[in-house]
Coordinates of C-alpha atoms and ligand atoms in Angstrom, one line a residue:
M1 CA -18.2 7.4 11.7
E2 CA -21.6 7.9 10.5
V3 CA -23.0 5.3 8.1
I4 CA -25.6 6.7 5.7
E5 CA -27.8 4.6 3.6
S6 CA -30.2 7.1 2.2
V7 CA -29.4 8.9 -1.0
Q8 CA -31.7 11.8 0.1
K9 CA -29.9 12.2 3.3
M10 CA -26.4 12.1 1.6
C11 CA -27.5 14.6 -1.0
E12 CA -28.7 17.0 1.9
L13 CA -25.3 16.8 3.7
G14 CA -23.5 17.2 0.3
A15 CA -25.3 20.2 -0.5
A16 CA -24.8 21.9 2.9
W17 CA -20.9 21.2 2.7
R18 CA -20.9 22.8 -0.8
R19 CA -22.6 25.9 0.5
D20 CA -19.9 26.2 3.4
D21 CA -16.7 27.7 1.9
E22 CA -14.7 26.6 4.9
I23 CA -15.4 22.8 4.5
T24 CA -13.7 20.6 1.9
V25 CA -14.8 17.1 0.9
A26 CA -13.2 14.0 -0.6
L27 CA -15.2 11.2 -2.0
V28 CA -13.6 7.6 -2.3
P29 CA -15.9 5.5 -4.4
T30 CA -15.8 1.9 -4.0
M31 CA -17.5 -1.2 -4.5
G32 CA -16.7 -2.5 -1.1
A33 CA -14.6 -5.6 -0.2
L34 CA -11.9 -3.2 0.9
H35 CA -8.2 -3.8 1.0
A36 CA -5.0 -2.1 1.5
G37 CA -5.4 -0.4 -1.9
H38 CA -8.5 1.3 -0.6
A39 CA -6.8 2.2 2.4
R40 CA -4.4 4.3 0.5
L41 CA -7.0 5.9 -1.5
I42 CA -8.7 6.9 2.0
E43 CA -5.4 8.2 3.3
K44 CA -5.0 10.4 0.1
A45 CA -8.5 11.6 0.8
K46 CA -7.9 12.5 4.4
S47 CA -4.7 14.4 3.3
L48 CA -6.7 16.5 1.0
A49 CA -9.8 17.3 2.5
D50 CA -11.8 18.0 5.9
I51 CA -14.4 15.4 5.4
T52 CA -13.8 11.9 3.7
I53 CA -16.8 10.0 2.4
V54 CA -16.2 6.4 1.4
S55 CA -19.1 5.1 -0.8
S56 CA -19.6 1.5 -1.0
F57 CA -22.0 0.2 -3.8
V58 CA -21.7 -2.9 -6.0
N59 CA -22.9 -1.2 -9.0
P60 CA -24.7 -3.5 -11.2
L61 CA -24.7 -1.4 -14.2
Q62 CA -21.0 -2.0 -14.8
F63 CA -21.0 -5.9 -14.7
T64 CA -21.3 -7.5 -18.0
E65 CA -21.9 -10.9 -16.5
E66 CA -24.4 -12.0 -14.1
K67 CA -22.0 -14.5 -12.4
D68 CA -19.4 -11.8 -12.0
L69 CA -21.8 -9.6 -10.1
A70 CA -23.1 -12.6 -7.9
D71 CA -19.5 -13.6 -7.2
Y72 CA -18.2 -10.2 -6.3
P73 CA -17.0 -10.2 -2.8
R74 CA -19.1 -8.4 -0.2
T75 CA -17.6 -7.7 3.3
P76 CA -19.7 -4.8 4.7
K77 CA -18.9 -5.5 8.4
E78 CA -15.1 -5.4 7.8
D79 CA -15.3 -2.4 5.5
K80 CA -17.0 -0.3 8.0
K81 CA -14.4 -1.3 10.7
L82 CA -11.5 -0.5 8.3
C83 CA -13.2 2.9 7.3
K84 CA -13.6 3.8 11.1
D85 CA -10.1 2.9 12.1
L86 CA -8.8 5.1 9.3
G87 CA -10.8 8.0 10.6
V88 CA -13.3 8.2 7.6
E89 CA -16.1 10.5 8.8
Y90 CA -19.0 9.1 6.4
F91 CA -19.6 5.6 4.9
F92 CA -22.3 5.9 2.3
A93 CA -23.8 2.6 1.4
P94 CA -27.0 3.1 -0.6
S95 CA -29.3 0.2 -1.6
G96 CA -29.5 -0.6 -5.5
E97 CA -33.2 0.5 -5.3
D98 CA -32.3 3.9 -3.8
M99 CA -29.5 4.5 -6.4
F100 CA -31.5 3.2 -9.4
P101 CA -35.1 3.4 -8.5
P102 CA -37.6 1.7 -11.0
G103 CA -37.9 3.6 -14.2
F104 CA -34.2 5.0 -14.0
L105 CA -33.3 5.6 -17.6
T106 CA -30.4 8.1 -17.7
T107 CA -26.8 6.9 -18.3
A108 CA -23.5 8.8 -18.9
N109 CA -21.1 7.5 -21.6
V110 CA -17.9 8.7 -22.8
S111 CA -18.0 7.3 -26.2
Y112 CA -15.0 6.3 -28.2
L113 CA -12.6 5.9 -25.2
S114 CA -15.1 3.4 -23.5
T115 CA -15.2 1.2 -26.5
K116 CA -11.2 0.4 -26.4
L117 CA -9.3 -2.2 -24.4
E118 CA -11.6 -3.0 -21.2
G119 CA -14.6 -1.7 -23.3
E120 CA -14.1 -4.0 -26.1
S121 CA -14.1 -7.1 -23.9
R122 CA -16.7 -5.6 -21.5
Q123 CA -19.3 -3.8 -23.5
G124 CA -21.4 -1.3 -21.6
H125 CA -18.8 -1.6 -18.7
F126 CA -17.7 2.0 -18.7
R127 CA -21.3 3.5 -19.2
G128 CA -22.2 1.8 -16.0
V129 CA -19.0 3.1 -14.4
C130 CA -19.6 6.8 -15.7
T131 CA -23.3 6.7 -14.7
V132 CA -22.6 5.6 -11.1
V133 CA -19.6 7.9 -10.6
L134 CA -21.4 10.9 -11.9
K135 CA -24.4 10.1 -9.7
L136 CA -22.2 9.8 -6.7
I137 CA -20.5 12.9 -7.4
H138 CA -23.8 14.8 -7.7
I139 CA -25.0 13.3 -4.5
T140 CA -21.9 14.0 -2.3
Q141 CA -20.7 17.2 -4.2
P142 CA -17.1 16.5 -3.4
D143 CA -14.1 18.9 -3.8
Y144 CA -12.1 15.8 -4.7
A145 CA -12.8 12.2 -6.1
I146 CA -10.0 9.6 -5.6
F147 CA -9.3 6.8 -7.9
G148 CA -6.2 4.4 -8.5
H149 CA -3.9 4.0 -11.3
K150 CA -4.8 0.3 -11.3
D151 CA -7.9 1.2 -13.3
A152 CA -6.0 3.1 -15.7
Q153 CA -8.7 3.3 -18.5
Q154 CA -11.4 4.1 -16.0
L155 CA -9.2 7.1 -14.8
V156 CA -8.8 8.5 -18.2
I157 CA -12.4 8.2 -19.0
L158 CA -13.7 9.8 -15.6
K159 CA -11.2 12.6 -16.2
H160 CA -12.6 13.0 -19.7
M161 CA -16.3 13.0 -18.4
V162 CA -15.4 15.5 -15.7
R163 CA -13.8 17.8 -18.3
D164 CA -16.6 17.4 -21.0
L165 CA -19.4 18.0 -18.6
C166 CA -17.7 20.9 -16.7
I167 CA -18.2 19.0 -13.3
D168 CA -16.6 20.8 -10.4
V169 CA -14.5 18.2 -8.9
N170 CA -10.7 17.5 -8.7
I171 CA -10.1 14.0 -9.9
E172 CA -7.1 12.6 -7.9
A173 CA -5.3 9.3 -8.4
I174 CA -2.8 7.3 -6.6
P175 CA -0.3 4.6 -7.8
T176 CA -1.4 0.9 -7.9
V177 CA -0.8 -0.9 -4.5
R178 CA 0.8 -4.3 -4.7
D179 CA 1.2 -7.3 -2.6
K180 CA 4.9 -8.0 -1.6
D181 CA 5.2 -10.4 -4.5
G182 CA 3.9 -7.7 -6.9
L183 CA 0.3 -8.8 -7.6
A184 CA -1.8 -5.8 -7.9
L185 CA -4.3 -5.5 -5.1
S186 CA -7.9 -6.2 -6.2
S187 CA -11.1 -7.1 -4.5
R188 CA -11.3 -10.1 -6.9
N189 CA -8.0 -11.5 -5.7
V190 CA -9.9 -13.4 -3.0
L191 CA -11.5 -15.4 -5.5
L192 CA -8.3 -17.1 -6.6
S193 CA -7.0 -20.5 -5.6
D194 CA -3.4 -20.7 -4.3
E195 CA -2.3 -22.0 -7.7
Q196 CA -4.1 -19.4 -9.6
R197 CA -2.7 -16.7 -7.4
K198 CA 0.8 -17.9 -8.1
Q199 CA 0.0 -17.9 -12.0
A200 CA -1.5 -14.4 -11.8
L201 CA 1.8 -12.9 -10.8
C202 CA 2.8 -13.3 -14.6
L203 CA 0.8 -10.1 -15.3
H204 CA 3.1 -8.0 -13.2
R205 CA 6.3 -10.0 -14.1
A206 CA 5.4 -9.3 -17.9
L207 CA 5.1 -5.6 -17.2
K208 CA 8.4 -5.7 -15.2
R209 CA 9.8 -7.3 -18.4
V210 CA 8.8 -4.4 -20.5
H211 CA 10.6 -2.1 -18.0
F212 CA 13.7 -4.1 -18.2
L213 CA 13.6 -4.3 -22.1
V214 CA 13.1 -0.6 -22.4
S215 CA 15.6 0.6 -20.0
K216 CA 18.4 -2.0 -20.2
Q217 CA 18.1 -3.1 -23.9
G218 CA 16.7 0.1 -25.4
I219 CA 13.7 -1.7 -27.0
L220 CA 11.1 0.8 -27.8
H221 CA 9.0 -0.8 -30.5
R222 CA 5.4 -1.7 -29.6
G223 CA 5.4 -5.1 -31.6
E224 CA 8.6 -6.3 -29.9
L225 CA 7.5 -5.4 -26.4
L226 CA 3.9 -6.9 -26.8
Q227 CA 5.4 -10.0 -28.2
A228 CA 7.5 -10.3 -25.1
V229 CA 4.5 -9.8 -22.8
R230 CA 2.3 -12.1 -24.7
S231 CA 4.9 -15.0 -24.7
H232 CA 5.5 -14.5 -20.8
I233 CA 1.8 -14.5 -20.0
N234 CA 0.9 -17.3 -22.5
S235 CA 3.7 -19.6 -21.0
A236 CA 2.8 -18.9 -17.3
G237 CA 0.5 -21.7 -16.8
D238 CA -2.7 -23.6 -17.6
Q239 CA -5.0 -21.3 -15.7
I240 CA -4.2 -18.1 -17.5
E241 CA -6.0 -17.0 -20.7
L242 CA -4.6 -13.6 -22.0
D243 CA -7.4 -11.2 -23.0
Y244 CA -5.5 -8.3 -24.4
A245 CA -2.0 -6.6 -23.9
N246 CA -1.5 -3.2 -25.4
I247 CA 0.7 -0.2 -25.4
V248 CA -1.1 3.2 -25.6
S249 CA -0.7 6.9 -24.9
R250 CA -1.7 7.7 -21.4
T251 CA -3.9 10.6 -22.3
T252 CA -5.5 9.5 -25.5
L253 CA -5.5 5.6 -25.1
E254 CA -4.4 5.6 -28.8
E255 CA -2.0 2.8 -29.7
I256 CA 1.6 4.1 -29.9
D257 CA 4.3 2.4 -32.1
L258 CA 7.2 3.8 -30.2
I259 CA 7.6 4.3 -26.5
E260 CA 7.2 8.0 -25.5
S261 CA 8.7 8.3 -22.2
G262 CA 6.3 10.0 -19.7
N263 CA 3.1 9.2 -21.8
T264 CA 3.0 5.5 -22.2
L265 CA 0.7 2.9 -20.7
V266 CA 1.3 -0.8 -21.0
L267 CA -2.1 -2.5 -20.0
V268 CA -2.8 -6.4 -19.7
A269 CA -6.0 -8.2 -18.9
A270 CA -6.3 -11.9 -18.4
R271 CA -8.6 -14.5 -16.9
V272 CA -7.1 -16.5 -14.2
G273 CA -9.3 -19.4 -13.6
G274 CA -12.7 -17.6 -14.0
V275 CA -11.4 -14.5 -12.5
R276 CA -10.7 -11.5 -14.7
L277 CA -7.5 -9.4 -13.5
I278 CA -6.1 -6.2 -15.0
D279 CA -2.8 -4.6 -14.5
N280 CA -0.8 -1.8 -16.2
T281 CA 2.4 0.0 -15.9
R282 CA 3.4 3.6 -16.8
L283 CA 6.7 4.3 -18.7
Ligands
LIG1 O1 -13.1 1.4 -9.3 C1 -14.2 0.8 -8.8 O2 -14.2 0.2 -7.6 C2 -15.5 1.1 -9.5 O3 -15.4 1.1 -10.9 C3 -16.1 2.5 -9.1 C4 -15.3 3.6 -9.3 C5 -16.3 2.5 -7.4 C6 -17.6 2.7 -9.5 O4 -18.3 1.7 -9.2

């Protein structure tokens, strides 16, 4: 595996592969602190393309709190080992200066969709995500870029950006990867104490409850389902502070009053101790 730190060098390789019709490239954008969820993204990338690039960049533009950025876990040595073991060809780890040099002024914003849900709680977050992902795509020029369903709103927004701007890349997604007990894998999970981790399970359990209410009790109304989600999370323990729970269309992120099978997302976000966690399920 080759480790590349220079944006210029990565641009040159990306451009050369793009010119070669025989070679396909998949990009797995990450902020490092890799876990089994990232391993699945990498496996997906490897199943699709000849060359897999894992980018590792803790993107300051998408953090809305200094402390969150400072506390974000960083494990570069372990990340490189995991990628090497999984047969990744290129590990792209640019510096902040190289990605966003002094005088950097340009941003990408998918308006409206970016103001809902996560965007309401973390203003400017998706502008940061879109800017860095667009730049990573321009640098590496991949045929595929791979993301997880765990960041459901991010996925909808990035697909929209690619469509709106006619970017020649296929966005692929894999289901959320969970620990045995159901907790969605996230780089932030390592920041949870044992007790907080236990209480964090309420997010997944609340989403499972929705599945039960819909499939076994035929409850399809947003209000009733959200009430069940909120009361489950609010009674889960003293460390949990629910940020939002909502039921929306998978494609437009508009709130829906009645579950539409095949087009529904139930999303939750909560602070567990100081750690912000999100989860969602598809119906
Ligand atoms: O999903 C993430 O880890 C980040 O938002 C991404 C896509 C790597 C952009 O920094």
